[in-house]
Coordinates of C-alpha atoms in Angstrom, one line a residue:
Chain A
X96 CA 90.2 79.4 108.5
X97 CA 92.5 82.8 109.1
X98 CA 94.7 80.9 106.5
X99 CA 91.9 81.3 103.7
X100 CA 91.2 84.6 105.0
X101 CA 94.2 85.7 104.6
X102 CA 94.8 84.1 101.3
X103 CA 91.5 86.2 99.9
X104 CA 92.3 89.8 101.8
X105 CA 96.2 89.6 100.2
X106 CA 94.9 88.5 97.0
X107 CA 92.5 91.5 96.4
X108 CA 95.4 93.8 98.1
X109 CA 97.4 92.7 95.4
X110 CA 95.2 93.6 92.2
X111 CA 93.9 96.4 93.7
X112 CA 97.5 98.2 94.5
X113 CA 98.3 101.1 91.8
X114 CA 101.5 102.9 92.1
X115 CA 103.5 101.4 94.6
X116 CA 104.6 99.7 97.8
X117 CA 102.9 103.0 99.5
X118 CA 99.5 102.7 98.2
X119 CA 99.4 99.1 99.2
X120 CA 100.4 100.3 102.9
X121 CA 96.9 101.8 102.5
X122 CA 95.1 98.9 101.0
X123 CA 96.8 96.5 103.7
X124 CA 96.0 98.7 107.0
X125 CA 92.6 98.9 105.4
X126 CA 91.8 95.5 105.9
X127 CA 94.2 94.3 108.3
X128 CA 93.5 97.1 111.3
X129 CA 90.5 98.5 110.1
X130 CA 88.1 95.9 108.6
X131 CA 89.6 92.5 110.2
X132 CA 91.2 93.8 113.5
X133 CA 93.9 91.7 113.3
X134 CA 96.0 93.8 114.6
X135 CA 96.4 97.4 116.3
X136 CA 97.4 100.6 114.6
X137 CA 100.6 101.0 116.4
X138 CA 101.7 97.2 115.6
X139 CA 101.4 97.9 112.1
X140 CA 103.2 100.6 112.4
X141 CA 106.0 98.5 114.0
X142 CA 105.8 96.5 110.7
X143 CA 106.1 99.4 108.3
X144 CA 109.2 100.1 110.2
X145 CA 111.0 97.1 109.9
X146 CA 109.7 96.5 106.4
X147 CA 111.2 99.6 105.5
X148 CA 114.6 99.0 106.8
X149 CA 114.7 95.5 105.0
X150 CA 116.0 94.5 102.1
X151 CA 113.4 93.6 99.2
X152 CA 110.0 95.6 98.3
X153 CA 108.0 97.0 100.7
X154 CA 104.7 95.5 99.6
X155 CA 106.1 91.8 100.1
X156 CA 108.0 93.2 103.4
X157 CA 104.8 94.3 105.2
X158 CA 102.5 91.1 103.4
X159 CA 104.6 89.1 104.8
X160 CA 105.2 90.4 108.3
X161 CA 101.5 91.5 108.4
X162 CA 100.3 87.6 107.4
X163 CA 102.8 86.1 110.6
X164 CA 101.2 89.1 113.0
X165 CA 97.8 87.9 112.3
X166 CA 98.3 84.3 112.9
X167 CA 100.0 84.8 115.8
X168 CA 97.9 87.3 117.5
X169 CA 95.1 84.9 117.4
X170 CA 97.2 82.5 120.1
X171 CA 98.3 80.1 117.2
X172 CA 101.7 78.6 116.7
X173 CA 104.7 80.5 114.8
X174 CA 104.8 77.3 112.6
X175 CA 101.5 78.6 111.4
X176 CA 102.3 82.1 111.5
X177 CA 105.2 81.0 109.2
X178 CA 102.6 79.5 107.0
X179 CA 100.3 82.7 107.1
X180 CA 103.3 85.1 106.1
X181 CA 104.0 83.0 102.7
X182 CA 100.9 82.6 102.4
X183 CA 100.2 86.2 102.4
X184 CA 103.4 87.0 100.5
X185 CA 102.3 84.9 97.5
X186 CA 98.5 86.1 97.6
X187 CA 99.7 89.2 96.8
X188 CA 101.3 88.7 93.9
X189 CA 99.5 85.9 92.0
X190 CA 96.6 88.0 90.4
X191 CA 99.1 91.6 89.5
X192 CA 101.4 88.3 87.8
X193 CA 99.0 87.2 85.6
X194 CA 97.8 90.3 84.9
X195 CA 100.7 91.6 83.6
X196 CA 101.4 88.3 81.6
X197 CA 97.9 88.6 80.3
X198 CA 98.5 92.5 79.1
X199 CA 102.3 91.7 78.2
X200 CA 102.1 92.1 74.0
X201 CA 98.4 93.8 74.4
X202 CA 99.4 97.0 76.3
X203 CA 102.6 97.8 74.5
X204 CA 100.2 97.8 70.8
X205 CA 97.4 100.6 73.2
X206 CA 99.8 102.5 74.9
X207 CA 98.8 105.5 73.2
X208 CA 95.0 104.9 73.4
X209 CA 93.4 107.6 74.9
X210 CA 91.0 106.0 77.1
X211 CA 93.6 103.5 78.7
X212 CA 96.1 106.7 79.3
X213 CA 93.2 108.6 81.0
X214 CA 92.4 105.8 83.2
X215 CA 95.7 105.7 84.3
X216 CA 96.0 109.2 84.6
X217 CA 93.3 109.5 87.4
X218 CA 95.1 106.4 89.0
X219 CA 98.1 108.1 89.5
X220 CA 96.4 111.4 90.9
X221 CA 93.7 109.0 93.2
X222 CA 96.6 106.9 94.6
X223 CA 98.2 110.6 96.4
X224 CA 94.7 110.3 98.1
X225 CA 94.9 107.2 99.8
X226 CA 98.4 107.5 100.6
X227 CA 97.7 110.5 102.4
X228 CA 94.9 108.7 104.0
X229 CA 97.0 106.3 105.5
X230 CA 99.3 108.6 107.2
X231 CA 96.3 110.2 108.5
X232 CA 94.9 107.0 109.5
X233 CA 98.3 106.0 111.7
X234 CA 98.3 109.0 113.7
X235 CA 97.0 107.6 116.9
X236 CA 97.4 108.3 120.3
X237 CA 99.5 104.6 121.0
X238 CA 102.3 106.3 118.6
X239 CA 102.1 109.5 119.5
X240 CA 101.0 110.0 122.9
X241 CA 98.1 111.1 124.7
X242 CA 98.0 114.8 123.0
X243 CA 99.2 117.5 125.6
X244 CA 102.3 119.0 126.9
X245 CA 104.0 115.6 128.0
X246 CA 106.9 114.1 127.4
X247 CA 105.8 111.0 124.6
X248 CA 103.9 113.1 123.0
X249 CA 106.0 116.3 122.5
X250 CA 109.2 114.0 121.3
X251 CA 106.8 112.2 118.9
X252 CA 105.7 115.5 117.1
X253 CA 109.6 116.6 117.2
X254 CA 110.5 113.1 115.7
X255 CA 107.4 113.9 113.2
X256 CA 108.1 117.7 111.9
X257 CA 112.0 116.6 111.4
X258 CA 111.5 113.5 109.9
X259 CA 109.1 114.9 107.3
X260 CA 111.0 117.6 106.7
X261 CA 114.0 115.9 106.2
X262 CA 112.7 112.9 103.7
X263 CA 110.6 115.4 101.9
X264 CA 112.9 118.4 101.5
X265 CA 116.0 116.9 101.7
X266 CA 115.6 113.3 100.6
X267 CA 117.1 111.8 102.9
X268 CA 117.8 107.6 103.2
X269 CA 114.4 106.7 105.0
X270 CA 117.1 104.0 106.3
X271 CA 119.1 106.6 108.3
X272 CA 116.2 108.5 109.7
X273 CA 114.7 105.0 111.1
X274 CA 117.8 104.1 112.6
X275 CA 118.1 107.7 114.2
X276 CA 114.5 107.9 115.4
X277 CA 115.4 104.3 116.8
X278 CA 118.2 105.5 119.1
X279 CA 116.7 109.2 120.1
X280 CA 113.8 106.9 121.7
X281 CA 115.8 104.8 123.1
X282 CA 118.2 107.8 124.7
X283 CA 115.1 110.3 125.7
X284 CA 112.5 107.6 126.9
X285 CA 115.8 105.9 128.9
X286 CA 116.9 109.3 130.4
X287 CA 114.6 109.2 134.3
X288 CA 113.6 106.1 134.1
X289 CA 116.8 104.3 135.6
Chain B
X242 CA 119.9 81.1 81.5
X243 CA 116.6 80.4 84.5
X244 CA 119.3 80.5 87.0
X245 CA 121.0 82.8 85.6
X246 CA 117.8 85.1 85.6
X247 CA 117.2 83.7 89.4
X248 CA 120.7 84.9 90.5
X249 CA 120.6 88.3 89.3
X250 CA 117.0 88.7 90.6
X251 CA 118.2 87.9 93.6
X252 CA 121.1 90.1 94.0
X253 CA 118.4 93.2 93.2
X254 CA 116.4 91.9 95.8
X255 CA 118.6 91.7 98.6
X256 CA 120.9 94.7 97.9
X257 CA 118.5 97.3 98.0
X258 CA 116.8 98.8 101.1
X259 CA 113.6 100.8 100.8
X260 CA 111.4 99.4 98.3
X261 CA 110.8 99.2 94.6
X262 CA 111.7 102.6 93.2
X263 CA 115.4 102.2 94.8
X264 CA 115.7 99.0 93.1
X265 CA 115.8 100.6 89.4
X266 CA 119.0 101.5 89.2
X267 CA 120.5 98.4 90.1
X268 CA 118.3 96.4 87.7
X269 CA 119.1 98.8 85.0
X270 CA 123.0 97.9 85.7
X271 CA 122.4 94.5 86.1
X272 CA 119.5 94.0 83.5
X273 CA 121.0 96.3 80.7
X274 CA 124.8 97.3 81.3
X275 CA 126.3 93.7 82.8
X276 CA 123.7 91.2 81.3
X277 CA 122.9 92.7 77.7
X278 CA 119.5 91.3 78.3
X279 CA 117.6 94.2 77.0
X280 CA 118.2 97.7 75.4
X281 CA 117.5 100.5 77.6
X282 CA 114.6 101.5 75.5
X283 CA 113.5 97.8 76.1
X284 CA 113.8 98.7 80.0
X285 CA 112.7 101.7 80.2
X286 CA 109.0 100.5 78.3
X287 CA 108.8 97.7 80.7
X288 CA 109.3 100.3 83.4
X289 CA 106.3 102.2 82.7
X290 CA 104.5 99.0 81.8
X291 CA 105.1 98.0 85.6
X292 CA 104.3 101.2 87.2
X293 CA 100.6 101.6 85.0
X294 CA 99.9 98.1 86.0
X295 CA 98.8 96.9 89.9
X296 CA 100.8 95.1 91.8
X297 CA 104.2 95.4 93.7
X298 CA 106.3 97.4 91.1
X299 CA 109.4 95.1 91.5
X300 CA 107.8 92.1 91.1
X301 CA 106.2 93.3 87.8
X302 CA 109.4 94.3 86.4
X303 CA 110.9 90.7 87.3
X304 CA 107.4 88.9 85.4
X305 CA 108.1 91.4 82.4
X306 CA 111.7 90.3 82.0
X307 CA 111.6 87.1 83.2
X308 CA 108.9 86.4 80.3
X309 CA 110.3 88.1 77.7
X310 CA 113.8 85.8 78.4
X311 CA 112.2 82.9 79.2
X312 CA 108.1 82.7 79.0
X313 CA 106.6 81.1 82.0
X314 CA 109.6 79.4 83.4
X315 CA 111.6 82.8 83.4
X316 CA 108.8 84.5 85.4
X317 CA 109.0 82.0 88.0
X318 CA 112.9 82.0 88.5
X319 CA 113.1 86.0 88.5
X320 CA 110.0 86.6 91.0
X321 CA 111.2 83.6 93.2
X322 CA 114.8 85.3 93.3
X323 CA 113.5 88.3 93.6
X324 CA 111.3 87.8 96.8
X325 CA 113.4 84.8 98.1
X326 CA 115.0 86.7 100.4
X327 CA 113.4 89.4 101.5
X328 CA 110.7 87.1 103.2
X329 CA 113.3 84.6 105.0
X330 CA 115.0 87.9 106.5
X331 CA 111.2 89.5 107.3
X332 CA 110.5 85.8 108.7
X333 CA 113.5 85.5 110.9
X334 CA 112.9 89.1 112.0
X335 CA 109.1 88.5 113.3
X336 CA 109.7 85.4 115.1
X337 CA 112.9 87.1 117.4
X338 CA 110.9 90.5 117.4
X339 CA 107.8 88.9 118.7
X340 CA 110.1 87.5 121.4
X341 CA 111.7 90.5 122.5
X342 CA 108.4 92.3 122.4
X343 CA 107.9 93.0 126.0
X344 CA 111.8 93.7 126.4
X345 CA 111.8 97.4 127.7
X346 CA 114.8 98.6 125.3
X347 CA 112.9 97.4 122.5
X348 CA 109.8 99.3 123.4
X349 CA 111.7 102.4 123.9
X350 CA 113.3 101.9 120.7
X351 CA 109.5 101.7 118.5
X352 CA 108.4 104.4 120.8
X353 CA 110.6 106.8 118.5
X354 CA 110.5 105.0 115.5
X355 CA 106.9 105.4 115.3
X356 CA 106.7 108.8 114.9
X357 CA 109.6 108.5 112.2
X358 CA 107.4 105.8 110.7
X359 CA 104.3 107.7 110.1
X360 CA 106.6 111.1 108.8
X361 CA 107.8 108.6 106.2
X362 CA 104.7 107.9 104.8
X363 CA 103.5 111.1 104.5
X364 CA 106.4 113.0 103.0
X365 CA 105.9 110.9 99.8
X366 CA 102.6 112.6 99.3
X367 CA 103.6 115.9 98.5
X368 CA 106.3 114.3 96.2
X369 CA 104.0 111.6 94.1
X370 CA 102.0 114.9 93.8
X371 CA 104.0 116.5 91.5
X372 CA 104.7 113.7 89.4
X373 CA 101.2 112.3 89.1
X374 CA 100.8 116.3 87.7
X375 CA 98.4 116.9 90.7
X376 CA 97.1 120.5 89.6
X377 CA 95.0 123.5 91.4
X378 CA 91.6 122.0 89.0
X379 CA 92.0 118.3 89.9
X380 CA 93.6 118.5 93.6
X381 CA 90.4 117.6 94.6
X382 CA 90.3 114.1 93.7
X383 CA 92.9 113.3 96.1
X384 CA 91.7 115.3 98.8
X385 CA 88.4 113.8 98.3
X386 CA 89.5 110.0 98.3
X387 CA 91.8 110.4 101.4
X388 CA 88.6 112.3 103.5
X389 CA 86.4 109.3 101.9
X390 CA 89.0 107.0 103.8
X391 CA 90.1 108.3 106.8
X392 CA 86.6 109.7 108.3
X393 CA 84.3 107.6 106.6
X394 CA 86.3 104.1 106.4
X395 CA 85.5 104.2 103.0
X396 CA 87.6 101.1 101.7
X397 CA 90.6 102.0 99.2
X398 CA 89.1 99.1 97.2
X399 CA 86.1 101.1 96.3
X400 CA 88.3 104.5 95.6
X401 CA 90.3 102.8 93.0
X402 CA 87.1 101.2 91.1
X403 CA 85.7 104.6 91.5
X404 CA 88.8 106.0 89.9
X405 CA 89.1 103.3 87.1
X406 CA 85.8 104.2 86.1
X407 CA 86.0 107.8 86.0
X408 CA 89.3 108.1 84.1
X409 CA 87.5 105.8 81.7
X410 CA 84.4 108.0 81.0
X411 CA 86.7 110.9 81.1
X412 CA 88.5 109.2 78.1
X413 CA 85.9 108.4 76.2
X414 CA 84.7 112.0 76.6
X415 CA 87.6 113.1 75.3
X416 CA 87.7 110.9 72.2
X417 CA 84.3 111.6 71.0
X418 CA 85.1 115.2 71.5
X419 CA 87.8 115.1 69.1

């Protein structure tokens, strides 16, 4: 049953993603925290992370990560979570394939009609939106802390500000600042504890 | 010439880190420059073709070439190569993750990469901002759809639909006023 389900939920991800492996971060903690609880807000964060530092897009990355998590959280085999994650990472793809074979020769002949570039002019200034909503949405308190003057939560805002800074200002590999942010909380959370 | 398209769609897939965008210039060099396939104008129309429609932007760029070299067959073998690996390395990843979940070093590790995590999706914001010509008069469309999310659990879903169908009435507006 959570195989169907997850067929359907990638599939309209898929068709419904505009601009990107980010926007579809949106679309997928959408359903997959919000609407379907599949899984928590700080696990799919842990997917981002490593989708990010794989090879490949990041839309397939997290589909496929994301389908395995939500078989297996239910309590069923990884044989099936296996199954889930292909699953998943095919779902999203079928329907934006076709599309695109369907529009192949038709789009190239109306790329200068003005209705089809003003649809896809409020597309690309909507999709800011929701990518902005799902940062917003992944600040909780199991990433960051409980907000106060203690330790998790005060390195998690350093890790924040710099990382931002860095990636927007300076454009820095998103690669490099995962692995650092890796090994500052493995040093600071280590440092007291043994 | 399907394994040929298959091979190089699977270098671009495993050699870059970091999703879609990063992949362009390595299809480019391997599309264009090595395997003559296309022109860049060719390319560079396919890339915009990509981008405008939905879907995962690397994926789209491997059904446009894959069917212009070899119709339906070609799409298969350059979105197969293309996603081949990706998912066997995500695969292998989940399985020994899961296993190490509880280990404490682990933990400590996603304890900082969270933060990092979160950072990483916002900072592309302020950039997709100035290149989807986000202005002072129309700012508050995005503003709008990410408050419509994040308080009310409005579904992205219904913001694109919403958006689809504004840009299209804004359109023909503008064609009947001209």
């Amino acid at each position: 049953m959570i195989l169907i389900r997850l067929f359907l939920t990638f599939l309209k991800i898929g068709i419904f993603t505009f601009g990107g492996g980010y926007s579809m971060v949106a679309l997928i903690q959408n359903e997959v925290v919000e609407k379907n609880g599949w899984m928590t807000a700080s696990e799919f964060t842990d997917i981002l992370a490593i989708s990010q530092m794989t090879p490949g897009p990041m839309g397939i990355n997290t589909a496929t990560y994301a389908g395995y998590t939500a078989v297996v959280n239910l309590g069923l085999p990884a044989w099936e979570g296996v199954l889930g994650s292909l699953i998943a990472s095919l779902a999203v793809i079928i329907l934006p394939v076709v599309a695109m074979l369907l529009v192949f020769s038709w789009l190239s002949h109306h790329k200068g009609n003005p209705v089809v570039d003003s649809i896809f002019k409020v597309l690309r200034i909507t999709v800011v939106g929701l990518i902005a909503a799902a940062a917003l949405l992944l600040l909780t308190q199991e990433s960051f802390g409980v907000p106060g003057f203690n330790k998790q939560f005060v390195v998690s805002l350093l890790i924040f500000v710099t990382v931002f800074w860095l990636s927007w200002r300076r454009h820095t590999n998103p690669i490099i600042l995962i692995l650092a942010s890796g090994i500052v909380g493995l040093v600071v959370y280590s440092i007291g504890e043994c | 010439m399907y394994w040929k398209l298959f091979v190089s769609f699977w270098k671009i897939g495993t050699f870059t880190i970091g999703g879609g965008y990063v992949m362009i210039p390595l299809m480019e060099q391997e599309v264009v420059d090595r395997r003559k396939w296309l022109t860049r104008e060719e390319f560079l129309d396919y890339l915009s073709l990509s981008q405008a429609m939905p879907g995962i932007f690397a994926v789209n760029m491997a059904t446009c070439i894959g069917r212009r070299l070899g119709g339906f067959r070609g799409v298969v073998s350059a979105v197969a190569g293309n996603i081949l690996m990706p998912i066997a390395l995500i695969l292998l990843l989940a399985v020994f993750l899961r296993y190490f979940r509880d280990n404490v070093v682990v933990e400590r590790i996603f304890m900082g990469l969270r933060p990092a995590v979160v950072a990483l999706i916002a900072a592309p914001v302020f950039r997709l901002a100035k290149s989807a010509k986000v202005t002072w008069t129309n700012c508050w469309i995005p503003v709008v759809a990410a408050l419509l999310i994040w308080l009310l659990g409005v579904s992205p879903v219904w913001i694109i639909v919403a958006a689809i169908l504004g840009g299209l009435i804004w359109g023909k507006f503008k064609k009947v006023k001209s």
